[in-house]
mmCIF file of C-alpha atoms in Angstrom:
data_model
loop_
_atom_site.group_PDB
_atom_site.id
_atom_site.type_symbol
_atom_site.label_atom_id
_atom_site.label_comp_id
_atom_site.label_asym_id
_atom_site.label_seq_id
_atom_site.Cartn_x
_atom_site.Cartn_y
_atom_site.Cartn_z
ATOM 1 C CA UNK A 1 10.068 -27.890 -12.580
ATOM 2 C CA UNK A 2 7.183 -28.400 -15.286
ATOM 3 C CA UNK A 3 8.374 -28.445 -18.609
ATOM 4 C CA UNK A 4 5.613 -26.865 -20.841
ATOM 5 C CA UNK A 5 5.020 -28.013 -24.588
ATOM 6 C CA UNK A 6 3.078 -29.064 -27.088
ATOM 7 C CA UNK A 7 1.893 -32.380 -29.317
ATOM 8 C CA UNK A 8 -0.608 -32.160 -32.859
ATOM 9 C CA UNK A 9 -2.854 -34.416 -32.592
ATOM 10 C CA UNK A 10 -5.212 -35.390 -35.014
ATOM 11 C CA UNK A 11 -4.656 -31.918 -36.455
ATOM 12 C CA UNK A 12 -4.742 -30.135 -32.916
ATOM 13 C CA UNK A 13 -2.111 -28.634 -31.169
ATOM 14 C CA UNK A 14 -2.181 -29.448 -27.272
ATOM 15 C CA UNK A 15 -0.542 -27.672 -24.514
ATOM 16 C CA UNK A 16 1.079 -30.196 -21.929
ATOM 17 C CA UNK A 17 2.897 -29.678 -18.846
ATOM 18 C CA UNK A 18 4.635 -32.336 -17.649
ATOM 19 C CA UNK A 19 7.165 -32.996 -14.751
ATOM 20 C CA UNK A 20 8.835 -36.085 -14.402
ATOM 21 C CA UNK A 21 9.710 -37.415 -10.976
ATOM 22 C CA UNK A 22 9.463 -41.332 -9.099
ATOM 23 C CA UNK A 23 6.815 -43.137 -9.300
ATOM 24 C CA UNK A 24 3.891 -43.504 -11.495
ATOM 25 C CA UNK A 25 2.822 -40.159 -13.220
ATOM 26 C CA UNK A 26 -0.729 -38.232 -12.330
ATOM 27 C CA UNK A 27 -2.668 -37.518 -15.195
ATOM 28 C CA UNK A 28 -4.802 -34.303 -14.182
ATOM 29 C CA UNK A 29 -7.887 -34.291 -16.533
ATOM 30 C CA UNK A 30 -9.514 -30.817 -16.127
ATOM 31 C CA UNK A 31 -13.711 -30.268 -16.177
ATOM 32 C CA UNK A 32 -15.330 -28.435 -19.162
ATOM 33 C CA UNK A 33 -13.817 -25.832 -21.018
ATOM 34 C CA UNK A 34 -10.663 -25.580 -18.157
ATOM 35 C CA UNK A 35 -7.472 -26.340 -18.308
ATOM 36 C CA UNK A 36 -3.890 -27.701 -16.496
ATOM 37 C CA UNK A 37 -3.857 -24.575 -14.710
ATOM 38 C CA UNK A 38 -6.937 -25.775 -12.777
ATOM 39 C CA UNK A 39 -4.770 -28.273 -10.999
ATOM 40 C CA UNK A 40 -1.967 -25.678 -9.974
ATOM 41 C CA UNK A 41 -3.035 -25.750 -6.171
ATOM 42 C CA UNK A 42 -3.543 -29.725 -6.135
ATOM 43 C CA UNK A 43 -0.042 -30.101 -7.763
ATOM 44 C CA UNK A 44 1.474 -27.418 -5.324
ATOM 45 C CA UNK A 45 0.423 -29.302 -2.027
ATOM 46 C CA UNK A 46 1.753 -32.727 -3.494
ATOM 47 C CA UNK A 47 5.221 -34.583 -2.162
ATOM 48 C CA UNK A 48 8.172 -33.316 -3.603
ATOM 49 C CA UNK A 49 9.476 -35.988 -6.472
ATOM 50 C CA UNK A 50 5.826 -36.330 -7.757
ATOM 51 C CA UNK A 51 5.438 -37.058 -11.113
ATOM 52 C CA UNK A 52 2.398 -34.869 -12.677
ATOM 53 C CA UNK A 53 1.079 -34.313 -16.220
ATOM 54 C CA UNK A 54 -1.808 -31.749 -16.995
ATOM 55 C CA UNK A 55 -3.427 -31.120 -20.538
ATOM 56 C CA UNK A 56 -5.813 -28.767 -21.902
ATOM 57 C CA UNK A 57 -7.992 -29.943 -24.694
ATOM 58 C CA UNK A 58 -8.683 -28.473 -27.643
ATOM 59 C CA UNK A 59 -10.194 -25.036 -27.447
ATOM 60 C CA UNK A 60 -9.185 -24.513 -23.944
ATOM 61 C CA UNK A 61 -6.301 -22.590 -22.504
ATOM 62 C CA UNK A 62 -3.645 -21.961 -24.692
ATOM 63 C CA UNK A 63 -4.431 -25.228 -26.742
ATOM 64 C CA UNK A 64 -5.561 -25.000 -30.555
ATOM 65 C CA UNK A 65 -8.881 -24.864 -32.004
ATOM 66 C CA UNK A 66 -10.162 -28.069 -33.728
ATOM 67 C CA UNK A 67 -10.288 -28.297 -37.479
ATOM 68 C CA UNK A 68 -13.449 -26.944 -38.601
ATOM 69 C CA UNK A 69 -14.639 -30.045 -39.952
ATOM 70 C CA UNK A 70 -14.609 -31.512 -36.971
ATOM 71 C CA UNK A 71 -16.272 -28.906 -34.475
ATOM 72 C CA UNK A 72 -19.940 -29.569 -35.530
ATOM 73 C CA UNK A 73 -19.894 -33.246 -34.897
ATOM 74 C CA UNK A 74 -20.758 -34.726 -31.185
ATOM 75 C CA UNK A 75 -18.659 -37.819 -30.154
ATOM 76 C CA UNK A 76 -18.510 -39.593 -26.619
ATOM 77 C CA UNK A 77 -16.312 -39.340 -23.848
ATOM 78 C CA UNK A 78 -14.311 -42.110 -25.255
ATOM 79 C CA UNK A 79 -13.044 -39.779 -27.765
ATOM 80 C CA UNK A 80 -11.469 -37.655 -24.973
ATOM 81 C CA UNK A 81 -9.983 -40.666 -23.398
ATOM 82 C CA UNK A 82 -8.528 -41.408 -26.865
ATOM 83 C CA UNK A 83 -6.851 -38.117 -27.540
ATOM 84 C CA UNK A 84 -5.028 -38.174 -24.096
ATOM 85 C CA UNK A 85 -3.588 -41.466 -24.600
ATOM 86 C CA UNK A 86 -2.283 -39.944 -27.980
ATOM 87 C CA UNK A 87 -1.061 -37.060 -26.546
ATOM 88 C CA UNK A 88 0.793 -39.370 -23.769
ATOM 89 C CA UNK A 89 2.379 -41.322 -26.174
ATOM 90 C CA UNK A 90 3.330 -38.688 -27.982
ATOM 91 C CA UNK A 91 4.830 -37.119 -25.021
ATOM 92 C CA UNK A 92 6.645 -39.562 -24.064
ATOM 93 C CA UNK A 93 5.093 -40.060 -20.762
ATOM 94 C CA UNK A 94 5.542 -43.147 -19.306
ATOM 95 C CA UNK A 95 2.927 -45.627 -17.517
ATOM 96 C CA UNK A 96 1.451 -47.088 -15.533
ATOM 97 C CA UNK A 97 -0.466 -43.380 -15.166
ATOM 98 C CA UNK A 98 -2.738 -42.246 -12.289
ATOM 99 C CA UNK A 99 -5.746 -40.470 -13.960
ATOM 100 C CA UNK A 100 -7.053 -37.672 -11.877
ATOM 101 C CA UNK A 101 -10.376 -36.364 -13.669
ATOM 102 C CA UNK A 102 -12.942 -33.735 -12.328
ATOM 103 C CA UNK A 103 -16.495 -33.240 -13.288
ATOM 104 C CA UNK A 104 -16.652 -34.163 -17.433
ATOM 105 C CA UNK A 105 -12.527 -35.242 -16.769
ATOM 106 C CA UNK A 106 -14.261 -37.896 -14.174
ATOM 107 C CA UNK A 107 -15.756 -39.156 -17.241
ATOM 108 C CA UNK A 108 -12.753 -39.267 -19.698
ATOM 109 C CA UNK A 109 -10.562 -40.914 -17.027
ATOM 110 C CA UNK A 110 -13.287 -43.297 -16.121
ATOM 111 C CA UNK A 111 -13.055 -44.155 -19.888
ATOM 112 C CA UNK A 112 -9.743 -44.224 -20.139
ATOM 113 C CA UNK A 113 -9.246 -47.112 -17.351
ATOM 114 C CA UNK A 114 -11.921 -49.122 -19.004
ATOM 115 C CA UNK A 115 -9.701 -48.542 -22.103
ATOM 116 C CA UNK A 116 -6.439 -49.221 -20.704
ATOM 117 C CA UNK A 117 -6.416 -50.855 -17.303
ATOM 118 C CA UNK A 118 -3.419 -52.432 -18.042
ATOM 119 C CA UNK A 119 -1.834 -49.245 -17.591
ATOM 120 C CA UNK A 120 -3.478 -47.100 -15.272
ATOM 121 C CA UNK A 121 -1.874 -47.618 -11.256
ATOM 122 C CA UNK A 122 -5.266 -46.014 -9.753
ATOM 123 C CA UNK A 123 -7.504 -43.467 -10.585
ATOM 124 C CA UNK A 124 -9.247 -40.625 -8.718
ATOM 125 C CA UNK A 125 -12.552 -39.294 -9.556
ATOM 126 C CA UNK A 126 -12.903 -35.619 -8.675
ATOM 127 C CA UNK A 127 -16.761 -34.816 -8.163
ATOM 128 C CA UNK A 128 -17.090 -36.932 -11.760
ATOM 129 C CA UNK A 129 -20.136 -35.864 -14.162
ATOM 130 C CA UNK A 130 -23.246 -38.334 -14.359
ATOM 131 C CA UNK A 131 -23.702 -38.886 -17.947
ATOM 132 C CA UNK A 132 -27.479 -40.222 -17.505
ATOM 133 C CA UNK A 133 -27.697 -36.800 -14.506
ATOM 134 C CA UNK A 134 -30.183 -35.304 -17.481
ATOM 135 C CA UNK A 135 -32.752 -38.022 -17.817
ATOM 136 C CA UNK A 136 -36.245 -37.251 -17.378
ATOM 137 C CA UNK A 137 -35.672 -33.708 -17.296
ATOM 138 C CA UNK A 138 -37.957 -31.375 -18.776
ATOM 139 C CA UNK A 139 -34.975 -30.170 -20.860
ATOM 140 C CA UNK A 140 -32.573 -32.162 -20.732
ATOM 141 C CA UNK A 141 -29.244 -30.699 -21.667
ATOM 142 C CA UNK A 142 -27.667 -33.509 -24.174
ATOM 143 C CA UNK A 143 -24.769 -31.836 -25.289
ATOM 144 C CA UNK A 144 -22.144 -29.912 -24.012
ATOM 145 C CA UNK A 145 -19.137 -27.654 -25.526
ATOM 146 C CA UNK A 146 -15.780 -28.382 -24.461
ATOM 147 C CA UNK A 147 -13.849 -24.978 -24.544
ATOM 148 C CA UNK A 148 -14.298 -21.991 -26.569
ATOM 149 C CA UNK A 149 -17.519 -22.149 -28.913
ATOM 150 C CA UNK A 150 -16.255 -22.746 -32.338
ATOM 151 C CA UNK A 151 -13.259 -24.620 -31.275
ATOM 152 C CA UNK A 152 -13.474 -27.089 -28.654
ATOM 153 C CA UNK A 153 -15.473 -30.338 -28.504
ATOM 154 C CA UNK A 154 -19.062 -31.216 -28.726
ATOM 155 C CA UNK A 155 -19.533 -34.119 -25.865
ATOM 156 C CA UNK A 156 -22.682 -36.274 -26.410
ATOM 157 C CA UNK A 157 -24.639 -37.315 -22.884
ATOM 158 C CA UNK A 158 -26.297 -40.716 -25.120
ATOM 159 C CA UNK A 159 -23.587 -41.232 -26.843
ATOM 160 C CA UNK A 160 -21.332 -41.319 -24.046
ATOM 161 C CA UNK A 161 -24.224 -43.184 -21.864
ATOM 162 C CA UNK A 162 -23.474 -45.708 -24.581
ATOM 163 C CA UNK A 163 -20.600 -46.530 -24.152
ATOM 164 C CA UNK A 164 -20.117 -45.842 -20.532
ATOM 165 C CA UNK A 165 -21.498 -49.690 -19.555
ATOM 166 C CA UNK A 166 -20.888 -51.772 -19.632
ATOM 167 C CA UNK A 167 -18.578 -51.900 -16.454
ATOM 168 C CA UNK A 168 -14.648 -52.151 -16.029
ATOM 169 C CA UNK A 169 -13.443 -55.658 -16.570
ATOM 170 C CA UNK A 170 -10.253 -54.940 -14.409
ATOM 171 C CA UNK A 171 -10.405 -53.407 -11.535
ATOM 172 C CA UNK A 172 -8.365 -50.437 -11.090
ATOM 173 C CA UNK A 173 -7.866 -48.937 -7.516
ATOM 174 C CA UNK A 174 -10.039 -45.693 -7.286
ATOM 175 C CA UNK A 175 -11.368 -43.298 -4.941
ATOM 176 C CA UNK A 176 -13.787 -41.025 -5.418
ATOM 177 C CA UNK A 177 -14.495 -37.498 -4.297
ATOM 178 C CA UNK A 178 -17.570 -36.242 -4.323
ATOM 179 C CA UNK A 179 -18.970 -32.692 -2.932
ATOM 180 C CA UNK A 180 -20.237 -31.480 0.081
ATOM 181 C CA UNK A 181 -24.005 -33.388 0.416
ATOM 182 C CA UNK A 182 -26.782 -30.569 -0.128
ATOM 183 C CA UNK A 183 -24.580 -28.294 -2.129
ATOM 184 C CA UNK A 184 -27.324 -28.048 -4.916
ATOM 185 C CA UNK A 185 -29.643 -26.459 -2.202
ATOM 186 C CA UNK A 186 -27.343 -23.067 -2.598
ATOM 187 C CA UNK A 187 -28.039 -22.780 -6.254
ATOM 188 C CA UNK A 188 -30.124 -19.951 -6.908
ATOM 189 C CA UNK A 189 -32.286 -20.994 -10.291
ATOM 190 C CA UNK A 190 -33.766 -24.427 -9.975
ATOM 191 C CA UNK A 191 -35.602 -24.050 -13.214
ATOM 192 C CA UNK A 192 -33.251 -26.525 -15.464
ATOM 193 C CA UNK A 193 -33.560 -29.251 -13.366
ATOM 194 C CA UNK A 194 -37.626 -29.466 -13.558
ATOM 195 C CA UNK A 195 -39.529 -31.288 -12.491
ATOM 196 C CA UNK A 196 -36.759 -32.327 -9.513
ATOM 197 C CA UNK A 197 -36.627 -30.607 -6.997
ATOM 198 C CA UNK A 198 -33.089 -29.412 -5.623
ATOM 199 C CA UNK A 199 -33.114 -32.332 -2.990
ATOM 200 C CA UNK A 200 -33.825 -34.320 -5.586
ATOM 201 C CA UNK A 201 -30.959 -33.260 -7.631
ATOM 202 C CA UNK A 202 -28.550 -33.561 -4.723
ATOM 203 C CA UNK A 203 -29.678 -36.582 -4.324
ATOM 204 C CA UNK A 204 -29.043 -37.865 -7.621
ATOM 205 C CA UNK A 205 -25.827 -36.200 -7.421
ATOM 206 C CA UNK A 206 -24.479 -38.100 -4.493
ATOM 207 C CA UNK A 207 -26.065 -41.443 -5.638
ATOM 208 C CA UNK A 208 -23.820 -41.137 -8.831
ATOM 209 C CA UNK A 209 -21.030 -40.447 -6.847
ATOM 210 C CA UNK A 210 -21.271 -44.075 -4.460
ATOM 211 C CA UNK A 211 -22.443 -45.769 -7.720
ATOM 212 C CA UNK A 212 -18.349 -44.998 -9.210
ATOM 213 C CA UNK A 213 -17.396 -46.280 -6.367
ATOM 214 C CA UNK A 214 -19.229 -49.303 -6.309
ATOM 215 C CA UNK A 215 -18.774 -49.732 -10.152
ATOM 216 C CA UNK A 216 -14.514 -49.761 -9.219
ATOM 217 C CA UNK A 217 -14.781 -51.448 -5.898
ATOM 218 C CA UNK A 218 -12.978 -48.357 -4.117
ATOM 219 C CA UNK A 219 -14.134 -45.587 -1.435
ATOM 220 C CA UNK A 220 -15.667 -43.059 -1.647
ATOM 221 C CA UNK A 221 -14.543 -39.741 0.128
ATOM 222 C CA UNK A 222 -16.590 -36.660 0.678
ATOM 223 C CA UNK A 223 -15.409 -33.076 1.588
ATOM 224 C CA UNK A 224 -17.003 -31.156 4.513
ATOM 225 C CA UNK A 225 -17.787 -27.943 3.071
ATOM 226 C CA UNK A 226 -16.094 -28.123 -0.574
ATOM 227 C CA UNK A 227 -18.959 -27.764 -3.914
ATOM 228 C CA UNK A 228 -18.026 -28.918 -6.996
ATOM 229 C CA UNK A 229 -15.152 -27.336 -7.443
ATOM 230 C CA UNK A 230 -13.516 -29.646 -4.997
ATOM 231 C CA UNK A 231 -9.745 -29.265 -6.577
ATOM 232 C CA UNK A 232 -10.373 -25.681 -5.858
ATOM 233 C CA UNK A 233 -12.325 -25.291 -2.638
ATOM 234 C CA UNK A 234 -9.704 -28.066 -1.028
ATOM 235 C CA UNK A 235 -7.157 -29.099 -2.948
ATOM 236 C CA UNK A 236 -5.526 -30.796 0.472
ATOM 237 C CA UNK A 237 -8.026 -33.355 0.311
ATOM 238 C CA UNK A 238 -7.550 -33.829 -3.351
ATOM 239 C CA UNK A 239 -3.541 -33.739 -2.946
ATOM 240 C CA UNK A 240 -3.850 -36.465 0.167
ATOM 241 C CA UNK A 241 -6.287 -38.483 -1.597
ATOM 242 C CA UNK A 242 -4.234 -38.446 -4.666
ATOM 243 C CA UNK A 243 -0.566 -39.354 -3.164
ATOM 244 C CA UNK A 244 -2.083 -41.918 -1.441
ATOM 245 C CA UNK A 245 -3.032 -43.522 -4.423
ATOM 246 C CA UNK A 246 0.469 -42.694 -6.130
ATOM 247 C CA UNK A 247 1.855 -44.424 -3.325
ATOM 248 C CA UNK A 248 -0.447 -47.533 -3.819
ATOM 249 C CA UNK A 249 0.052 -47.986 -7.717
ATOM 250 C CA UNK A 250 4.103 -47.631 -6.832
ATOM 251 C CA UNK A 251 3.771 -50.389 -4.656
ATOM 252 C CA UNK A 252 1.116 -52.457 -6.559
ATOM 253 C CA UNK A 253 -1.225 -52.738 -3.275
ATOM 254 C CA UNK A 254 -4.523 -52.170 -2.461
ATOM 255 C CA UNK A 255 -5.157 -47.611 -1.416
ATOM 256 C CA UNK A 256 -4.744 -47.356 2.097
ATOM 257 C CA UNK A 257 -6.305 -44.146 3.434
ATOM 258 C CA UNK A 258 -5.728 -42.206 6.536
ATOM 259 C CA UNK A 259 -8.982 -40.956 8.151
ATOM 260 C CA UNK A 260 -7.515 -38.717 10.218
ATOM 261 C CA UNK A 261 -5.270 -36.661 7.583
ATOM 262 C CA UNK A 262 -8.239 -36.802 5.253
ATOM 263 C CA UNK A 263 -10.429 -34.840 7.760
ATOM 264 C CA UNK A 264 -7.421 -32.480 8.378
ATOM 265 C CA UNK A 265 -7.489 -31.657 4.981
ATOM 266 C CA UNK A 266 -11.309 -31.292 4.420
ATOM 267 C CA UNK A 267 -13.326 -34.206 4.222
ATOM 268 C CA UNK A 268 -13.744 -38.023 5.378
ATOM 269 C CA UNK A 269 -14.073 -41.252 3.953
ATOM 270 C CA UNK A 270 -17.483 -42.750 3.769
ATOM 271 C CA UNK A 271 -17.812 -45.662 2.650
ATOM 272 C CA UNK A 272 -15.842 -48.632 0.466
ATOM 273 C CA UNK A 273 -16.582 -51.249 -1.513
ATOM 274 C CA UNK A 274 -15.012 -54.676 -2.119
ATOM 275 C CA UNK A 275 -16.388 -57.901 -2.881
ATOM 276 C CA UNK A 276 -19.705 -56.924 -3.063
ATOM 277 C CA UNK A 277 -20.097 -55.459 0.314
ATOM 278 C CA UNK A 278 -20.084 -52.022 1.323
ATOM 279 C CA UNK A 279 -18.031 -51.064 4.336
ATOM 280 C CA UNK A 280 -19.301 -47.780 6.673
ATOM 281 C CA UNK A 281 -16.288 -45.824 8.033
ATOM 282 C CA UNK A 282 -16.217 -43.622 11.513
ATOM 283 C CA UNK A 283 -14.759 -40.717 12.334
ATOM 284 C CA UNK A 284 -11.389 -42.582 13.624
ATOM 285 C CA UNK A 285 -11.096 -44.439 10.864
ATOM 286 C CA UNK A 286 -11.726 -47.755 12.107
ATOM 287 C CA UNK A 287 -14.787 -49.200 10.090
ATOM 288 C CA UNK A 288 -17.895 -50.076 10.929
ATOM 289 C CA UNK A 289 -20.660 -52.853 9.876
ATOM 290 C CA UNK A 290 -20.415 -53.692 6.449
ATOM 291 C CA UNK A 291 -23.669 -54.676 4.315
ATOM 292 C CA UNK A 292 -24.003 -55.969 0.944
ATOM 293 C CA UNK A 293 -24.369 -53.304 -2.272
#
């Protein structure tokens, strides 16, 4: 069972649940303004025994406001990563940890395992924000609340651009997840993304999403029919991507992944990435002709 509690930090109060099991613990970082409960149908479909941790951050879900002095000013993503790794420690949850982050979470646990790759088992990257997705925009949205307005966090897209290269100096085991290619062609205003064009947006979109896993060296998975809410829309393919990394950082080995389970569970491995070269995967599994990134 999750225990459910709370931690100040830095003058915040934050909401935890956290269930201990084997193995090394997944960290679920939620997207904007959501929180733990976000993961509930990820963490339902994992193997019994897993160890899982979910947050929310300040101003969302039952977690406190920030200080008032604090709520006008923008900080980067590292900020975020910085927080959880207070809130673990003060927790008591112990590493190494599997950060699991989706859409802005992509981005905190993608700064977190620069941060702390020493003790981080693997990561998975859930359909992870582009901090540079906004450039040459015609407005280009450069901030963005985290959580109720008043109370959560004010994430900077420069500021976090920053400091998001440059890249890991470890490498951490990783897969990402992106969404279903041409999912921006069902959105039904366009308008905020001028001049692109939705194609064009998509296309960004996806590029971001082989670029993480090129910048880790990992694979990158994509769902059949799932948006961005992929943790929603199939949390199977989350869950079976995610235990298979729990079961690589337990072992210390390199994420083996099971084609045929993954496209059971809604979606497929693409492509990965080691050593430079970027390896094509079939339908079976087996993989194809590799070419360098």
């Amino acid at each position: 069972m999750s225990e459910v509690s709370s931690c100040v930090i830095d003058g915040v109060e934050l909401v935890y649940s956290y269930r201990a099991g084997d193995g090394p613990c997944v960290v679920f970082i939620s997207g904007l303004g959501e929180s733990g409960a976000a993961w509930d149908a990820v963490i339902g479909l994992m193997p019994a025994g897993t160890a899982t941790f979910t947050y929310a951050r300040a101003g969302c879900g039952d977690s406190g406001a920030l200080p008032a002095a604090l709520v006008s000013e923008e900080r980067s993503i590292v900020w975020g990563a910085e927080q959880l790794r207070k809130l673990l420690e003060a927790a008591d949850v112990q590493g190494p940890w599997v950060p699991v982050g989706h859409s802005i979470g992509g981005l905190i646990a993608d700064a977190f395992a620069r941060r702390w790759p020493e003790s981080v088992g693997g990561m998975v990257l859930v359909d992870a924000s582009d901090a540079a997705f906004n450039d040459g925009l015609d407005e280009p949205e450069e901030v963005y609340v985290d959580g109720r307005d008043g109370e959560g966090w004010r994430i900077s897209m420069p500021a976090t651009l920053q400091n998001f290269e440059p890249g890991p100096e470890r490498p951490v085991e990783t897969v990402v997840i992106g969404s279903a290619i041409w999912r921006w062609l069902s959105l039904d205003d366009p308008s905020p993304y001028r001049p692109l064009t939705l194609p064009e947006i998509d296309q960004r979109w996806h590029r971001h999403q082989l670029a993480l896993a090129e910048r880790w060296s990992g694979h990158l998975v994509v769902p059949h029919t799932a948006g961005h809410s992929v943790h929603r829309e199939a949390p199977e393919l989350v869950a079976t991507t995610t235990h298979a990394v729990v079961v690589a950082a337990a072992a210390e080995t390199p994420v083996e992944l099971d084609q045929e389970a993954l496209i059971k569970s809604g979606g497929a491995v693409r492509v990965s990435v080691k050593d430079g070269a970027l390896t094509v995967w079939d339908s079976t599994g087996e993989r194809g002709t590799a070419r360098d990134v």
